[in-house]
PDB file of C-alpha atoms in Angstrom:
ATOM      1  CA  MET H   1     -44.865  -8.414  29.364  1.00 38.00           C
ATOM      2  CA  SER H   2     -41.859  -6.080  29.068  1.00 40.00           C
ATOM      3  CA  ILE H   3     -38.223  -6.100  30.056  1.00 41.00           C
ATOM      4  CA  SER H   4     -37.724  -4.557  33.466  1.00 41.00           C
ATOM      5  CA  SER H   5     -36.548  -0.959  33.402  1.00 39.00           C
ATOM      6  CA  GLU H   6     -34.510  -1.560  36.544  1.00 42.00           C
ATOM      7  CA  HIS H   7     -30.850  -0.725  36.060  1.00 41.00           C
ATOM      8  CA  LYS H   8     -28.609  -3.774  35.961  1.00 42.00           C
ATOM      9  CA  PRO H   9     -24.813  -3.923  36.001  1.00 45.00           C
ATOM     10  CA  LEU H  10     -23.288  -3.918  32.509  1.00 50.00           C
ATOM     11  CA  GLY H  11     -22.416  -7.432  31.434  1.00 53.00           C
ATOM     12  CA  LYS H  12     -24.609  -9.219  33.964  1.00 53.00           C
ATOM     13  CA  GLN H  13     -25.687 -12.668  32.795  1.00 55.00           C
ATOM     14  CA  VAL H  14     -29.352 -13.566  32.820  1.00 54.00           C
ATOM     15  CA  PRO H  15     -30.980 -16.880  31.909  1.00 49.00           C
ATOM     16  CA  GLY H  16     -32.069 -17.150  28.292  1.00 46.00           C
ATOM     17  CA  SER H  17     -35.135 -19.152  29.252  1.00 46.00           C
ATOM     18  CA  LEU H  18     -38.379 -18.761  27.304  1.00 42.00           C
ATOM     19  CA  HIS H  19     -40.060 -18.000  30.643  1.00 50.00           C
ATOM     20  CA  THR H  20     -37.866 -14.945  31.214  1.00 72.00           C
ATOM     21  CA  LEU H  21     -37.905 -13.490  27.688  1.00 85.00           C
ATOM     22  CA  PRO H  22     -40.901 -11.384  26.659  1.00 90.00           C
ATOM     23  CA  PRO H  23     -42.475 -11.628  23.191  1.00 94.00           C
ATOM     24  CA  ILE H  24     -41.026  -8.204  22.395  1.00 95.00           C
ATOM     25  CA  VAL H  25     -37.260  -8.022  22.940  1.00 95.00           C
ATOM     26  CA  GLU H  26     -34.999  -5.008  23.326  1.00 96.00           C
ATOM     27  CA  LEU H  27     -31.454  -5.493  22.036  1.00 97.00           C
ATOM     28  CA  ASN H  28     -28.194  -3.602  22.325  1.00 98.00           C
ATOM     29  CA  VAL H  29     -26.031  -4.774  19.431  1.00 98.00           C
ATOM     30  CA  GLY H  30     -22.611  -3.156  19.696  1.00 96.00           C
ATOM     31  CA  GLY H  31     -24.167   0.073  20.957  1.00 96.00           C
ATOM     32  CA  GLU H  32     -27.046   0.160  18.437  1.00 97.00           C
ATOM     33  CA  MET H  33     -30.519  -0.330  19.952  1.00 98.00           C
ATOM     34  CA  TYR H  34     -33.174  -2.530  18.365  1.00 98.00           C
ATOM     35  CA  THR H  35     -36.647  -3.706  19.327  1.00 98.00           C
ATOM     36  CA  THR H  36     -38.141  -6.778  17.693  1.00 97.00           C
ATOM     37  CA  LEU H  37     -40.275  -9.841  18.273  1.00 97.00           C
ATOM     38  CA  LEU H  38     -38.719 -12.878  19.905  1.00 96.00           C
ATOM     39  CA  SER H  39     -40.267 -14.951  17.115  1.00 96.00           C
ATOM     40  CA  THR H  40     -38.368 -12.856  14.545  1.00 97.00           C
ATOM     41  CA  LEU H  41     -35.017 -13.651  16.186  1.00 97.00           C
ATOM     42  CA  LYS H  42     -35.941 -17.343  16.209  1.00 96.00           C
ATOM     43  CA  LYS H  43     -37.234 -17.420  12.642  1.00 96.00           C
ATOM     44  CA  HIS H  44     -34.525 -19.807  11.416  1.00 96.00           C
ATOM     45  CA  PRO H  45     -34.161 -22.679  13.895  1.00 94.00           C
ATOM     46  CA  GLY H  46     -30.639 -24.011  14.029  1.00 93.00           C
ATOM     47  CA  SER H  47     -29.064 -20.632  13.366  1.00 96.00           C
ATOM     48  CA  LYS H  48     -26.729 -19.260  16.026  1.00 96.00           C
ATOM     49  CA  LEU H  49     -29.027 -16.257  16.441  1.00 96.00           C
ATOM     50  CA  ALA H  50     -32.053 -18.453  17.131  1.00 95.00           C
ATOM     51  CA  GLU H  51     -30.034 -20.625  19.515  1.00 94.00           C
ATOM     52  CA  MET H  52     -29.196 -17.554  21.601  1.00 93.00           C
ATOM     53  CA  PHE H  53     -32.854 -17.279  22.560  1.00 92.00           C
ATOM     54  CA  THR H  54     -33.824 -20.917  23.126  1.00 85.00           C
ATOM     55  CA  GLY H  55     -32.952 -20.999  26.814  1.00 74.00           C
ATOM     56  CA  GLN H  56     -29.762 -22.990  26.258  1.00 74.00           C
ATOM     57  CA  HIS H  57     -27.472 -19.972  26.679  1.00 77.00           C
ATOM     58  CA  LYS H  58     -27.023 -17.275  29.284  1.00 86.00           C
ATOM     59  CA  LEU H  59     -27.581 -13.810  27.843  1.00 91.00           C
ATOM     60  CA  ARG H  60     -25.785 -10.638  28.873  1.00 93.00           C
ATOM     61  CA  THR H  61     -27.614  -7.378  29.470  1.00 93.00           C
ATOM     62  CA  ASP H  62     -26.532  -3.754  29.458  1.00 95.00           C
ATOM     63  CA  SER H  63     -27.205  -1.271  32.274  1.00 95.00           C
ATOM     64  CA  LYS H  64     -30.770  -0.759  31.005  1.00 94.00           C
ATOM     65  CA  GLY H  65     -31.580  -4.453  30.981  1.00 93.00           C
ATOM     66  CA  ARG H  66     -31.422  -4.775  27.195  1.00 95.00           C
ATOM     67  CA  ILE H  67     -29.942  -8.002  25.852  1.00 95.00           C
ATOM     68  CA  PHE H  68     -26.402  -7.259  24.712  1.00 97.00           C
ATOM     69  CA  ILE H  69     -24.768  -8.796  21.630  1.00 97.00           C
ATOM     70  CA  ASP H  70     -21.123  -7.883  21.112  1.00 96.00           C
ATOM     71  CA  ARG H  71     -21.187  -7.495  17.326  1.00 96.00           C
ATOM     72  CA  PRO H  72     -21.190  -4.510  14.921  1.00 95.00           C
ATOM     73  CA  GLY H  73     -24.604  -2.947  15.423  1.00 96.00           C
ATOM     74  CA  THR H  74     -24.605  -1.032  12.145  1.00 96.00           C
ATOM     75  CA  TYR H  75     -25.157  -4.155  10.070  1.00 97.00           C
ATOM     76  CA  PHE H  76     -27.628  -5.874  12.384  1.00 98.00           C
ATOM     77  CA  LYS H  77     -30.413  -3.764  10.893  1.00 97.00           C
ATOM     78  CA  TYR H  78     -29.909  -5.616   7.598  1.00 97.00           C
ATOM     79  CA  ILE H  79     -30.036  -8.964   9.402  1.00 98.00           C
ATOM     80  CA  LEU H  80     -33.236  -7.897  11.141  1.00 97.00           C
ATOM     81  CA  GLU H  81     -34.738  -6.615   7.903  1.00 97.00           C
ATOM     82  CA  TYR H  82     -34.122  -9.988   6.291  1.00 97.00           C
ATOM     83  CA  LEU H  83     -35.678 -11.853   9.217  1.00 98.00           C
ATOM     84  CA  ARG H  84     -38.737  -9.609   9.087  1.00 97.00           C
ATOM     85  CA  SER H  85     -39.384  -9.459   5.346  1.00 96.00           C
ATOM     86  CA  ASN H  86     -36.942 -11.831   3.583  1.00 96.00           C
ATOM     87  CA  GLN H  87     -35.413  -8.781   1.923  1.00 95.00           C
ATOM     88  CA  VAL H  88     -31.798  -9.461   0.932  1.00 95.00           C
ATOM     89  CA  PRO H  89     -29.632  -6.350   1.499  1.00 92.00           C
ATOM     90  CA  THR H  90     -28.009  -4.605  -1.447  1.00 91.00           C
ATOM     91  CA  GLN H  91     -25.872  -2.274   0.693  1.00 91.00           C
ATOM     92  CA  CYS H  92     -22.775  -3.149   2.741  1.00 94.00           C
ATOM     93  CA  VAL H  93     -23.024  -6.649   1.274  1.00 94.00           C
ATOM     94  CA  GLN H  94     -19.542  -7.814   2.294  1.00 91.00           C
ATOM     95  CA  ASP H  95     -20.061  -6.702   5.907  1.00 95.00           C
ATOM     96  CA  VAL H  96     -23.575  -8.127   6.134  1.00 96.00           C
ATOM     97  CA  TYR H  97     -22.224 -11.400   4.754  1.00 95.00           C
ATOM     98  CA  LYS H  98     -19.728 -11.584   7.631  1.00 95.00           C
ATOM     99  CA  GLU H  99     -22.548 -11.044  10.117  1.00 97.00           C
ATOM    100  CA  ALA H 100     -24.749 -13.641   8.408  1.00 97.00           C
ATOM    101  CA  LEU H 101     -21.880 -16.111   8.767  1.00 96.00           C
ATOM    102  CA  PHE H 102     -21.494 -15.241  12.458  1.00 97.00           C
ATOM    103  CA  TYR H 103     -25.205 -15.678  13.174  1.00 97.00           C
ATOM    104  CA  ASP H 104     -25.214 -18.753  10.906  1.00 97.00           C
ATOM    105  CA  ILE H 105     -28.389 -17.771   9.056  1.00 97.00           C
ATOM    106  CA  GLU H 106     -28.055 -20.280   6.233  1.00 96.00           C
ATOM    107  CA  PRO H 107     -30.768 -18.978   3.838  1.00 96.00           C
ATOM    108  CA  LEU H 108     -29.323 -15.457   3.965  1.00 97.00           C
ATOM    109  CA  ILE H 109     -25.781 -16.763   3.525  1.00 95.00           C
ATOM    110  CA  LYS H 110     -26.775 -18.637   0.363  1.00 94.00           C
ATOM    111  CA  GLN H 111     -28.637 -15.674  -1.117  1.00 95.00           C
ATOM    112  CA  LEU H 112     -25.754 -13.307  -0.403  1.00 95.00           C
ATOM    113  CA  GLU H 113     -23.318 -15.742  -2.014  1.00 91.00           C
ATOM    114  CA  ASP H 114     -25.377 -15.420  -5.194  1.00 92.00           C
ATOM    115  CA  SER H 115     -24.989 -11.623  -5.187  1.00 92.00           C
ATOM    116  CA  PRO H 116     -22.490 -10.143  -7.674  1.00 91.00           C
ATOM    117  CA  GLN H 117     -20.270  -8.809  -4.875  1.00 88.00           C
ATOM    118  CA  ILE H 118     -19.865 -12.088  -3.000  1.00 92.00           C
ATOM    119  CA  PHE H 119     -19.973 -14.319  -6.082  1.00 91.00           C
ATOM    120  CA  GLY H 120     -17.240 -12.287  -7.761  1.00 87.00           C
ATOM    121  CA  GLU H 121     -15.030 -12.373  -4.684  1.00 84.00           C
ATOM    122  CA  ARG H 122     -15.573 -15.975  -3.550  1.00 81.00           C
ATOM    123  CA  VAL H 123     -16.159 -17.845  -6.786  1.00 80.00           C
ATOM    124  CA  ALA H 124     -14.286 -15.867  -9.422  1.00 86.00           C
ATOM    125  CA  ARG H 125     -11.378 -13.987  -7.802  1.00 90.00           C
ATOM    126  CA  LYS H 126     -10.646 -16.408  -4.954  1.00 88.00           C
ATOM    127  CA  GLN H 127     -10.741 -19.402  -7.279  1.00 89.00           C
ATOM    128  CA  PHE H 128      -8.300 -17.679  -9.615  1.00 93.00           C
ATOM    129  CA  LEU H 129      -5.919 -16.754  -6.805  1.00 94.00           C
ATOM    130  CA  ALA H 130      -6.048 -20.301  -5.497  1.00 93.00           C
ATOM    131  CA  ARG H 131      -4.347 -21.292  -8.765  1.00 94.00           C
ATOM    132  CA  VAL H 132      -1.484 -18.829  -8.279  1.00 95.00           C
ATOM    133  CA  PRO H 133       1.146 -20.700  -6.233  1.00 94.00           C
ATOM    134  CA  ASN H 134       1.903 -19.191  -2.798  1.00 96.00           C
ATOM    135  CA  TYR H 135      -0.176 -16.081  -3.514  1.00 96.00           C
ATOM    136  CA  SER H 136      -1.043 -15.245   0.115  1.00 96.00           C
ATOM    137  CA  GLU H 137       2.470 -16.047   1.323  1.00 96.00           C
ATOM    138  CA  ASN H 138       3.945 -13.766  -1.353  1.00 96.00           C
ATOM    139  CA  ILE H 139       1.682 -10.894  -0.322  1.00 97.00           C
ATOM    140  CA  GLU H 140       2.975 -11.205   3.253  1.00 96.00           C
ATOM    141  CA  LEU H 141       6.567 -11.493   1.991  1.00 95.00           C
ATOM    142  CA  MET H 142       6.193  -8.261   0.005  1.00 95.00           C
ATOM    143  CA  ILE H 143       4.934  -6.444   3.071  1.00 96.00           C
ATOM    144  CA  ARG H 144       7.763  -7.755   5.261  1.00 94.00           C
ATOM    145  CA  ILE H 145      10.367  -6.621   2.717  1.00 93.00           C
ATOM    146  CA  ALA H 146       8.768  -3.184   2.388  1.00 94.00           C
ATOM    147  CA  ARG H 147       8.599  -2.720   6.165  1.00 94.00           C
ATOM    148  CA  ALA H 148      12.222  -3.800   6.585  1.00 92.00           C
ATOM    149  CA  GLU H 149      13.330  -1.167   4.067  1.00 89.00           C
ATOM    150  CA  ALA H 150      11.186   1.626   5.525  1.00 89.00           C
ATOM    151  CA  VAL H 151      13.542   2.687   8.323  1.00 85.00           C
ATOM    152  CA  ALA H 152      13.968   6.497   8.340  1.00 84.00           C
ATOM    153  CA  SER H 153      12.363   6.722   4.920  1.00 90.00           C
ATOM    154  CA  ARG H 154       9.057   7.943   3.563  1.00 94.00           C
ATOM    155  CA  TYR H 155       9.007   5.333   0.814  1.00 95.00           C
ATOM    156  CA  SER H 156      10.149   1.780   0.297  1.00 94.00           C
ATOM    157  CA  SER H 157       9.879  -0.379  -2.798  1.00 92.00           C
ATOM    158  CA  VAL H 158       9.584  -4.047  -3.633  1.00 93.00           C
ATOM    159  CA  ILE H 159      10.256  -5.570  -7.040  1.00 90.00           C
ATOM    160  CA  ILE H 160       7.725  -8.177  -8.089  1.00 92.00           C
ATOM    161  CA  CYS H 161       8.040 -10.590 -10.984  1.00 91.00           C
ATOM    162  CA  ILE H 162       4.870 -11.810 -12.720  1.00 93.00           C
ATOM    163  CA  VAL H 163       5.107 -14.889 -14.935  1.00 92.00           C
ATOM    164  CA  ARG H 164       2.031 -16.173 -16.765  1.00 92.00           C
ATOM    165  CA  THR H 165       3.450 -19.397 -18.230  1.00 92.00           C
ATOM    166  CA  GLU H 166       6.205 -21.932 -17.578  1.00 91.00           C
ATOM    167  CA  GLU H 167       8.100 -20.485 -20.545  1.00 88.00           C
ATOM    168  CA  ASP H 168       7.900 -17.017 -19.010  1.00 87.00           C
ATOM    169  CA  ALA H 169       9.087 -18.479 -15.705  1.00 86.00           C
ATOM    170  CA  ALA H 170      12.240 -19.819 -17.372  1.00 85.00           C
ATOM    171  CA  ARG H 171      12.957 -16.478 -19.052  1.00 81.00           C
ATOM    172  CA  CYS H 172      12.312 -14.671 -15.781  1.00 79.00           C
ATOM    173  CA  GLN H 173      14.748 -16.973 -13.968  1.00 79.00           C
ATOM    174  CA  ASP H 174      17.462 -16.044 -16.474  1.00 77.00           C
ATOM    175  CA  ALA H 175      16.853 -12.394 -15.632  1.00 75.00           C
ATOM    176  CA  LEU H 176      16.873 -13.109 -11.899  1.00 74.00           C
ATOM    177  CA  ASN H 177      20.202 -14.898 -12.218  1.00 73.00           C
ATOM    178  CA  SER H 178      21.677 -11.645 -13.500  1.00 68.00           C
ATOM    179  CA  LEU H 179      20.330  -9.750 -10.518  1.00 62.00           C
ATOM    180  CA  ASP H 180      22.518  -9.027  -7.505  1.00 56.00           C
ATOM    181  CA  MET H 181      20.355 -10.638  -4.826  1.00 49.00           C
ATOM    182  CA  ASP H 182      22.347  -8.960  -2.066  1.00 45.00           C
ATOM    183  CA  LYS H 183      20.995  -5.635  -3.252  1.00 48.00           C
ATOM    184  CA  LYS H 184      17.574  -6.506  -4.591  1.00 60.00           C
ATOM    185  CA  SER H 185      14.745  -8.635  -3.248  1.00 78.00           C
ATOM    186  CA  VAL H 186      12.272  -9.929  -5.807  1.00 88.00           C
ATOM    187  CA  VAL H 187       8.922 -11.570  -5.061  1.00 93.00           C
ATOM    188  CA  LYS H 188       7.770 -13.857  -7.878  1.00 91.00           C
ATOM    189  CA  PHE H 189       4.119 -14.649  -8.683  1.00 95.00           C
ATOM    190  CA  GLY H 190       3.134 -17.468 -11.033  1.00 93.00           C
ATOM    191  CA  PRO H 191       2.922 -19.271 -13.301  1.00 93.00           C
ATOM    192  CA  TRP H 192      -0.785 -20.180 -13.197  1.00 94.00           C
ATOM    193  CA  LYS H 193      -3.315 -22.094 -15.276  1.00 91.00           C
ATOM    194  CA  ALA H 194      -6.401 -19.903 -15.491  1.00 89.00           C
ATOM    195  CA  ALA H 195      -7.883 -17.332 -17.841  1.00 90.00           C
ATOM    196  CA  PRO H 196      -7.080 -14.074 -15.971  1.00 92.00           C
ATOM    197  CA  SER H 197      -4.156 -12.059 -17.333  1.00 93.00           C
ATOM    198  CA  ILE H 198      -1.083 -10.483 -15.768  1.00 93.00           C
ATOM    199  CA  ASP H 199      -2.992  -7.206 -15.435  1.00 93.00           C
ATOM    200  CA  ASP H 200      -5.753  -9.077 -13.587  1.00 94.00           C
ATOM    201  CA  LEU H 201      -3.234 -10.517 -11.129  1.00 95.00           C
ATOM    202  CA  LEU H 202      -1.633  -7.118 -10.613  1.00 95.00           C
ATOM    203  CA  ASP H 203      -5.075  -5.700  -9.798  1.00 95.00           C
ATOM    204  CA  CYS H 204      -5.598  -8.487  -7.246  1.00 95.00           C
ATOM    205  CA  ILE H 205      -2.223  -7.844  -5.614  1.00 96.00           C
ATOM    206  CA  GLN H 206      -2.924  -4.117  -5.301  1.00 96.00           C
ATOM    207  CA  MET H 207      -6.434  -4.769  -3.974  1.00 94.00           C
ATOM    208  CA  ASP H 208      -5.242  -7.164  -1.275  1.00 95.00           C
ATOM    209  CA  VAL H 209      -2.333  -4.994  -0.133  1.00 97.00           C
ATOM    210  CA  LYS H 210      -4.570  -1.909   0.041  1.00 96.00           C
ATOM    211  CA  ASP H 211      -7.162  -3.900   1.990  1.00 92.00           C
ATOM    212  CA  LYS H 212      -4.490  -4.399   4.649  1.00 95.00           C
ATOM    213  CA  GLY H 213      -4.285  -0.617   5.043  1.00 96.00           C
ATOM    214  CA  TYR H 214      -1.149   0.158   3.037  1.00 97.00           C
ATOM    215  CA  LYS H 215      -0.808   3.087   0.659  1.00 97.00           C
ATOM    216  CA  ILE H 216       0.874   1.838  -2.498  1.00 97.00           C
ATOM    217  CA  SER H 217       1.507   2.568  -6.149  1.00 97.00           C
ATOM    218  CA  LEU H 218       2.600   0.235  -8.930  1.00 95.00           C
ATOM    219  CA  LYS H 219       4.628   0.832 -12.063  1.00 93.00           C
ATOM    220  CA  ALA H 220       6.649  -1.131 -14.594  1.00 89.00           C
ATOM    221  CA  HIS H 221      10.258  -1.641 -13.582  1.00 82.00           C
ATOM    222  CA  VAL H 222      12.825   0.422 -15.463  1.00 76.00           C
ATOM    223  CA  ALA H 223      15.784  -1.731 -16.465  1.00 67.00           C
ATOM    224  CA  GLU H 224      19.068  -0.965 -14.770  1.00 62.00           C
ATOM    225  CA  LYS H 225      22.605  -2.001 -15.597  1.00 59.00           C
ATOM    226  CA  GLY H 226      23.015  -5.708 -15.062  1.00 52.00           C
ATOM    227  CA  PHE H 227      19.419  -6.602 -15.941  1.00 52.00           C
ATOM    228  CA  ARG H 228      19.236  -8.699 -19.123  1.00 53.00           C
ATOM    229  CA  PHE H 229      15.533  -8.292 -19.898  1.00 53.00           C
ATOM    230  CA  LYS H 230      12.974  -5.827 -21.177  1.00 54.00           C
ATOM    231  CA  SER H 231      11.577  -3.956 -18.209  1.00 45.00           C
ATOM    232  CA  GLN H 232       7.988  -4.375 -19.399  1.00 52.00           C
ATOM    233  CA  ASP H 233       8.257  -8.167 -19.685  1.00 71.00           C
ATOM    234  CA  PHE H 234       7.974  -9.418 -16.108  1.00 84.00           C
ATOM    235  CA  PHE H 235       9.088  -6.918 -13.500  1.00 88.00           C
ATOM    236  CA  TYR H 236       7.143  -4.263 -11.625  1.00 92.00           C
ATOM    237  CA  VAL H 237       7.872  -1.989  -8.693  1.00 92.00           C
ATOM    238  CA  MET H 238       5.419  -1.622  -5.845  1.00 95.00           C
ATOM    239  CA  GLN H 239       6.119   1.503  -3.821  1.00 96.00           C
ATOM    240  CA  PHE H 240       4.864   1.805  -0.228  1.00 97.00           C
ATOM    241  CA  THR H 241       4.245   5.295   1.163  1.00 97.00           C
ATOM    242  CA  TRP H 242       4.598   5.427   4.960  1.00 96.00           C
ATOM    243  CA  TRP H 243       3.861   9.066   5.752  1.00 93.00           C
TER     244      TRP H 243
END
């Protein structure tokens, strides 16, 4: 039994009943075409992907009658490869992980979380950043300050203060008290109780800002008149390039 070749309007809903789905299924996943067994798609009962084909949901088809799934088609081949052969992908791991979460394929999710890429991000880096107070909020604050200062300019800069310990935080506050806050905006990170160093946190900050699409550079702050501290102690300048 095969899917009818009759043209159907794009986006038309058809019943997902077992009586209407053939054993071989043609899929259009975000514009990428796939052909596979119905049993392959239903390999992991309870997953969102399997549930799509149990008859409990209405399925959409494209103009050729292929079942349409509105997800990135590029990475579905890795999902399909896993369903067919239990082969865990080693390419595009972060993106495949997002798709595995969407389709709720629990065995694949767990195996990907054991991969160096996902383990490092979720278990190591994220756990560290969770111990840095207001980390995510400070990233957004930096971006807002930089955007506010970017009017009619190619560059804008934000001063960030990194303090590793409570003692450093006190020394940093003394320096901040000498700073004219009407002229300078400083975003402070820390202190934190975890092994990673100041350089590690700076790497995380740069990584997360770049992931948001911004072009940046980072350097140690050069002390100016009125600053009672060594420039290399706590303060850094993050420069945003807008064009």
